Short mmCIF file of C-alpha atoms in Angstrom, two decimals:
data_model
loop_
_atom_site.label_atom_id
_atom_site.label_comp_id
_atom_site.label_asym_id
_atom_site.label_seq_id
_atom_site.Cartn_x
_atom_site.Cartn_y
_atom_site.Cartn_z
CA MET A 1 33.60 -60.59 -23.85
CA ALA A 2 31.74 -59.26 -26.85
CA ARG A 3 28.65 -61.36 -26.04
CA GLU A 4 28.69 -60.21 -22.38
CA PHE A 5 29.02 -56.58 -23.46
CA CYS A 6 26.11 -56.90 -25.87
CA GLY A 7 24.02 -58.59 -23.16
CA MET A 8 24.71 -55.65 -20.78
CA LYS A 9 23.69 -53.19 -23.51
CA ILE A 10 20.32 -54.95 -23.75
CA LEU A 11 19.71 -55.34 -19.99
CA LEU A 12 20.76 -51.82 -18.99
CA PRO A 13 17.95 -49.96 -20.83
CA PHE A 14 15.45 -52.53 -19.56
CA ALA A 15 16.54 -51.98 -15.94
CA LEU A 16 16.37 -48.20 -16.31
CA GLY A 17 12.90 -48.52 -17.79
CA GLN A 18 11.72 -50.59 -14.83
CA ILE A 19 13.08 -48.04 -12.36
CA ILE A 20 11.35 -45.19 -14.20
CA LEU A 21 8.04 -47.05 -14.34
CA PHE A 22 8.31 -47.84 -10.64
CA ASN A 23 8.90 -44.21 -9.73
CA LEU A 24 6.11 -43.00 -11.98
CA GLY A 25 3.75 -45.46 -10.37
CA ARG A 26 4.50 -44.10 -6.90
CA CYS A 27 2.53 -41.00 -5.87
CA GLU A 28 3.65 -38.35 -3.44
CA PRO A 29 2.48 -39.04 0.13
CA VAL A 30 -0.70 -37.32 1.22
CA LYS A 31 0.13 -34.44 3.58
CA MET A 32 -1.92 -34.08 6.74
CA TYR A 33 -1.57 -31.59 9.59
CA GLY A 34 -2.55 -32.20 13.18
CA VAL A 35 -2.44 -30.08 16.33
CA ILE A 36 -0.79 -31.18 19.56
CA ASN A 37 -3.27 -32.75 22.03
CA SER A 38 -5.95 -33.10 19.32
CA ASN A 39 -7.10 -36.14 17.33
CA ILE A 40 -6.55 -37.01 13.69
CA THR A 41 -7.69 -39.83 11.39
CA LEU A 42 -5.54 -41.32 8.62
CA SER A 43 -7.52 -43.05 5.86
CA PRO A 44 -6.55 -45.43 3.03
CA LEU A 45 -6.73 -44.14 -0.52
CA GLN A 46 -8.75 -47.15 -1.60
CA LYS A 47 -12.26 -47.59 -0.25
CA ALA A 48 -12.92 -51.33 0.08
CA LYS A 49 -13.81 -54.12 2.46
CA PHE A 50 -10.53 -55.43 3.83
CA LYS A 51 -9.78 -58.84 5.31
CA ASP A 52 -6.54 -57.70 6.88
CA ILE A 53 -4.99 -54.29 7.66
CA THR A 54 -1.57 -53.23 8.86
CA TRP A 55 -0.59 -49.63 9.59
CA LYS A 56 3.08 -48.78 9.85
CA LYS A 57 5.00 -45.67 10.88
CA GLY A 58 8.19 -45.89 8.93
CA LYS A 59 9.20 -49.54 9.31
CA ASP A 60 7.45 -50.09 12.65
CA LYS A 61 3.95 -51.51 13.05
CA VAL A 62 1.51 -49.29 14.95
CA ALA A 63 -1.72 -51.29 14.45
CA GLU A 64 -2.72 -54.59 12.96
CA TRP A 65 -6.00 -56.40 12.28
CA GLN A 66 -7.07 -59.63 10.57
CA GLU A 67 -10.59 -60.80 9.91
CA ASN A 68 -12.14 -62.63 12.86
CA GLU A 69 -9.30 -61.50 15.14
CA GLU A 70 -8.83 -58.65 17.60
CA ILE A 71 -7.01 -55.45 16.71
CA ARG A 72 -3.53 -55.10 18.12
CA TYR A 73 -1.72 -51.82 18.81
CA PHE A 74 2.01 -51.36 19.24
CA GLY A 75 4.34 -49.01 21.10
CA SER A 76 3.04 -45.61 22.23
CA PHE A 77 -0.21 -46.14 20.31
CA GLN A 78 -1.58 -48.64 22.78
CA GLY A 79 -4.58 -47.09 24.51
CA ARG A 80 -4.71 -43.97 22.29
CA ALA A 81 -5.46 -45.24 18.78
CA ILE A 82 -8.51 -46.70 17.01
CA LEU A 83 -8.47 -48.88 13.86
CA ASP A 84 -11.71 -49.87 12.10
CA PRO A 85 -12.31 -52.53 9.38
CA SER A 86 -12.61 -49.82 6.69
CA GLY A 87 -8.93 -48.99 7.26
CA ASN A 88 -9.33 -45.67 9.12
CA PHE A 89 -6.63 -45.19 11.74
CA THR A 90 -7.36 -42.54 14.41
CA ILE A 91 -4.63 -41.22 16.72
CA LEU A 92 -5.78 -39.62 19.99
CA ASN A 93 -3.97 -36.86 21.93
CA LEU A 94 -1.34 -36.14 19.32
CA THR A 95 2.25 -35.54 20.39
CA THR A 96 5.22 -34.29 18.41
CA SER A 97 6.61 -37.85 18.39
CA ASP A 98 3.62 -38.97 16.30
CA GLU A 99 4.89 -36.98 13.34
CA GLY A 100 6.17 -39.09 10.47
CA LEU A 101 5.37 -41.14 7.37
CA TYR A 102 2.50 -43.64 7.75
CA GLU A 103 1.58 -46.43 5.36
CA MET A 104 -1.29 -48.90 5.22
CA GLU A 105 -0.77 -52.40 3.87
CA SER A 106 -3.37 -55.05 3.01
CA THR A 107 -3.65 -58.13 0.82
CA ASP A 108 -6.86 -56.58 -0.55
CA ASN A 109 -5.22 -53.25 -1.32
CA HIS A 110 -4.61 -52.83 -5.05
CA ASN A 111 -3.03 -49.41 -4.61
CA PRO A 112 0.64 -49.87 -3.71
CA ALA A 113 1.14 -46.20 -2.79
CA ASN A 114 -0.98 -45.66 0.33
CA GLU A 115 1.24 -43.28 2.28
CA THR A 116 0.41 -40.32 4.48
CA MET A 117 2.90 -37.76 5.81
CA LEU A 118 1.66 -36.49 9.17
CA TYR A 119 2.89 -33.15 10.54
CA VAL A 120 2.10 -32.30 14.16
CA LEU A 121 1.97 -28.55 14.78
CA GLU A 122 1.38 -26.49 17.88
CA ASN A 123 -1.74 -24.41 18.31
CA LEU A 124 -0.50 -20.87 17.70
CA LEU A 125 -0.59 -18.48 20.65
CA GLN A 126 -0.49 -14.70 20.44
CA PRO A 127 2.91 -13.66 19.08
CA ASP A 128 5.22 -11.44 21.13
CA LEU A 129 5.98 -8.01 19.68
CA TYR A 130 9.20 -6.15 20.44
CA CYS A 131 10.30 -2.74 19.24
CA SER A 132 13.37 -0.51 19.32
CA PHE A 133 14.12 3.12 18.41
CA ASP A 134 17.45 4.45 17.08
CA GLY A 135 16.49 8.14 16.92
CA GLU A 136 15.25 8.00 13.34
CA ASN A 137 13.56 4.64 12.76
CA LEU A 138 11.29 2.26 14.66
CA THR A 139 11.99 -1.47 14.31
CA VAL A 140 9.23 -3.91 15.26
CA SER A 141 9.90 -7.65 15.60
CA CYS A 142 7.29 -10.42 15.82
CA ASN A 143 8.15 -13.64 17.65
CA GLY A 144 5.53 -16.04 16.33
CA SER A 145 6.39 -19.60 17.32
CA LYS A 146 9.29 -21.89 18.11
CA ASP A 147 8.08 -24.14 15.30
CA SER A 148 8.65 -22.02 12.20
CA ARG A 149 7.59 -24.72 9.74
CA PHE A 150 4.67 -23.65 7.57
CA LEU A 151 4.52 -20.38 9.56
CA ASN A 152 3.51 -17.25 7.66
CA TYR A 153 3.57 -13.62 8.86
CA ALA A 154 1.36 -10.71 7.88
CA TRP A 155 1.42 -7.07 9.09
CA ASP A 156 -1.53 -4.76 9.55
CA PHE A 157 -0.58 -1.06 9.58
CA SER A 158 -2.16 2.00 7.98
CA GLY A 159 1.18 3.74 7.36
CA SER A 160 4.24 2.76 5.34
CA TYR A 161 6.92 0.32 6.43
CA VAL A 162 9.84 -1.71 5.07
CA ASN A 163 10.22 -5.47 5.57
CA LEU A 164 13.64 -6.25 7.02
CA SER A 165 12.53 -9.89 7.13
CA GLU A 166 9.24 -11.75 7.22
CA SER A 167 9.01 -11.24 10.99
CA LYS A 168 10.60 -7.76 11.27
CA VAL A 169 9.61 -4.37 9.86
CA GLN A 170 11.00 -0.84 10.04
CA LEU A 171 9.02 2.42 10.18
CA ARG A 172 10.04 6.05 9.89
CA TYR A 173 9.78 8.18 13.05
CA HIS A 174 7.41 10.66 11.37
CA GLU A 175 4.59 8.09 11.45
CA ASN A 176 1.70 8.76 13.82
CA LEU A 177 2.80 7.33 17.18
CA HIS A 178 -0.78 7.05 18.45
CA GLN A 179 -1.68 4.16 16.16
CA ASN A 180 -1.22 0.40 16.46
CA ILE A 181 0.73 -2.04 14.34
CA SER A 182 -0.40 -5.67 14.29
CA CYS A 183 1.40 -8.91 13.49
CA ILE A 184 -0.66 -11.90 12.34
CA ILE A 185 0.83 -15.40 12.27
CA LYS A 186 -0.68 -18.41 10.55
CA ASN A 187 0.04 -22.08 9.94
CA PRO A 188 -2.17 -24.70 8.23
CA LYS A 189 -4.11 -25.34 11.47
CA SER A 190 -4.40 -22.05 13.39
CA THR A 191 -4.12 -18.25 13.25
CA ASN A 192 -3.34 -15.64 15.90
CA GLY A 193 -2.11 -12.07 16.21
CA SER A 194 -0.98 -9.24 18.49
CA SER A 195 -0.94 -5.43 18.37
CA LEU A 196 1.52 -2.85 19.61
CA LEU A 197 1.05 0.89 20.24
CA LEU A 198 3.93 2.72 18.53
CA GLU A 199 4.03 5.29 21.29
CA THR A 200 5.44 2.65 23.66
CA CYS A 201 8.50 2.22 21.43
CA VAL A 202 9.75 5.80 21.82
CA PRO A 203 11.12 7.27 25.09
CA LYS A 204 9.09 10.10 26.60
CA LYS A 205 11.77 12.72 25.98
CA ASP A 206 11.83 11.88 22.27
CA GLN A 207 8.05 12.02 22.15
CA ARG A 208 8.12 15.54 23.62
CA LYS A 209 10.75 16.57 21.10
CA TYR A 210 8.59 15.15 18.32
CA ARG A 211 5.53 17.06 19.58
CA TYR A 212 7.53 20.31 19.77
CA LEU A 213 8.67 19.86 16.19
CA LEU A 214 5.08 19.29 15.10
CA LEU A 215 3.92 22.41 16.97
CA ILE A 216 6.71 24.53 15.48
CA GLY A 217 5.92 23.24 12.01
CA ALA A 218 2.22 23.98 12.50
CA PHE A 219 3.00 27.49 13.83
CA ILE A 220 5.26 28.31 10.88
CA TYR A 221 2.68 26.99 8.46
CA ALA A 222 -0.08 29.05 10.12
CA ILE A 223 1.96 32.27 9.66
CA VAL A 224 3.75 31.74 6.37
CA PHE A 225 0.83 30.32 4.41
CA PRO A 226 -1.64 33.23 5.06
CA ALA A 227 1.16 35.76 4.51
CA GLY A 228 1.98 34.16 1.20
CA LEU A 229 -1.67 34.28 0.17
CA TYR A 230 -1.92 37.98 1.15
CA ALA A 231 1.25 38.91 -0.77
CA SER A 232 0.07 36.97 -3.79
CA LYS A 233 -3.30 38.80 -3.67
CA ASN A 234 -1.57 42.21 -3.50
CA ILE A 235 0.61 41.36 -6.47
CA ARG A 236 -2.42 40.28 -8.48
CA ASP A 237 -4.30 43.49 -7.50
CA GLU A 238 -1.34 45.65 -8.56
CA GLU A 239 -1.07 43.88 -11.88
CA THR A 240 -4.80 44.39 -12.42
CA GLU A 241 -4.53 48.13 -11.67
CA VAL A 242 -1.58 48.52 -14.05
CA GLN A 243 -3.47 46.74 -16.82
CA LYS A 244 -6.53 48.88 -16.17
CA GLY A 245 -4.49 52.10 -16.14
CA SER A 246 -2.92 51.21 -19.47
CA ARG A 247 -6.40 51.04 -21.00
CA ASP A 248 -7.91 54.15 -19.39
CA LEU A 249 -6.84 57.77 -19.77
CA VAL A 250 -5.69 59.27 -16.52
CA LYS A 251 -7.65 62.41 -15.81
CA VAL A 252 -6.26 65.05 -13.47
CA PRO A 253 -9.04 66.90 -11.60
CA LEU A 254 -9.13 70.67 -12.01
CA SER A 255 -10.03 73.21 -9.37
CA ASN A 256 -13.24 75.27 -9.72
CA LYS A 257 -11.22 78.39 -10.57
CA GLN A 258 -9.36 76.65 -13.39
CA LYS A 259 -12.64 75.26 -14.77
CA ASP A 260 -14.16 78.79 -14.86
CA GLN A 261 -11.11 80.18 -16.68
CA ASP A 262 -11.15 77.33 -19.20
CA SER A 263 -14.89 77.80 -19.84
CA SER A 264 -14.42 81.55 -20.38
CA GLN A 265 -11.59 81.02 -22.86
CA ALA A 266 -13.59 78.35 -24.68
CA SER A 267 -16.57 80.76 -24.96
CA SER A 268 -14.36 83.50 -26.41
CA LEU A 269 -12.86 81.07 -28.90
CA GLY A 270 -16.34 79.93 -29.93
CA LYS A 271 -17.39 83.51 -30.67
CA GLU A 272 -14.25 84.07 -32.68
CA MET A 273 -15.03 80.91 -34.69
CA ASP A 274 -18.53 82.25 -35.45
CA ARG A 275 -17.16 85.58 -36.74
CA SER A 276 -14.62 83.97 -39.00
CA GLN A 277 -16.89 81.25 -40.39
CA ASP A 278 -16.65 82.46 -44.00
CA ASP A 279 -12.86 82.93 -44.06
CA ASN A 280 -11.64 79.40 -43.02
CA PRO A 281 -10.54 76.37 -45.05
CA PRO A 282 -12.61 73.15 -45.38
CA PHE A 283 -13.16 70.91 -42.31
CA SER A 284 -10.83 68.24 -43.70
CA SER A 285 -7.86 70.58 -43.29
CA TYR A 286 -8.51 71.26 -39.57
CA PRO A 287 -5.94 70.20 -37.01
CA ALA A 288 -6.26 66.69 -35.54
CA CYS A 289 -7.53 67.89 -32.14
CA LEU A 290 -10.40 69.78 -33.79
CA VAL A 291 -11.40 66.79 -35.88
CA ARG A 292 -11.10 64.50 -32.87
CA ASP A 293 -13.32 66.76 -30.74
CA ARG A 294 -15.82 67.12 -33.61
CA ILE A 295 -15.43 70.90 -33.79
CA ALA A 296 -17.45 71.93 -36.89
CA ALA A 297 -17.01 75.72 -36.52
CA PRO A 298 -14.50 77.41 -38.88
CA VAL A 299 -11.14 78.32 -37.37
CA ALA A 300 -10.09 81.94 -37.79
CA SER A 301 -6.42 81.70 -37.15
CA THR A 302 -3.50 79.45 -36.27
CA GLU A 303 -3.31 81.08 -32.83
CA PHE A 304 -6.92 80.05 -32.16
CA GLN A 305 -6.21 76.50 -33.26
CA SER A 306 -3.27 76.14 -30.89
CA GLN A 307 -5.28 77.69 -28.02
CA TRP A 308 -8.20 75.32 -28.62
CA CYS A 309 -5.96 72.24 -28.82
CA SER A 310 -4.22 73.20 -25.59
CA LEU A 311 -7.53 73.61 -23.73
CA ALA A 312 -9.39 70.65 -25.22
CA PRO A 313 -7.97 67.88 -22.96
CA SER A 314 -9.05 69.74 -19.80
CA LEU A 315 -12.68 70.24 -20.86
#
């Protein structure tokens, strides 16, 4: 038992190593894409002059050739396939049943992994666009193809939208209804797209309601915005006037009669100042209004000073 157990311990790592080396030596199949009703050519990875060639789909032979013999085709490939001595295998008028894993075998082939995975896709037609409206949002769906393998979607729209899925988007109702939204579909062999006018997604009555709301909004904006500008201008003008008034002295206009009376009183006071020139104190002791108004004449009396100061602002 001990010897058998030790022998298993030695063989087990060796077997695992062989499996790993075998898997590492195998490459992933080459992927090729064909279109229904078109032609495609499968080629061997090794370029050489072969003496015998066998192409298989899965475990079934599809074509076979040996040097100095005729080429034979099998099953549905009879009459719609071409095999040449370089190993190229061409399938004509592809059908969906041609899809599968193909492998070329040859005694001259030194590359054990010569596999090709063939995918047969349909030529994409214009996708169908459908839309619905729930009163607030627009939902647009794109029906690209029955064969969704390798199918990618793209949307072309100048506004904003939210992807509910790769083939469905949602838009807000406030978007411009007079513009188009486009859906583009693509697979490895073809591209196509369709457009939809958003206006067709919304019932006429809702469109009228939407237009009325736009008109009301525009009307309110046209009235409120200028009024706000005018009020703002008046406020700025009033503030400017207040600031200006705080800097300037407000002068009250006098009537002609008052001006004559004030001039007469001022003349009398001037004469009185001339008569009392020698009896007055120095200029530095004059009242503030006399110093401010640069009155250099002597002041005869306190009564004169008060009269002059009371008349000075109006002159």
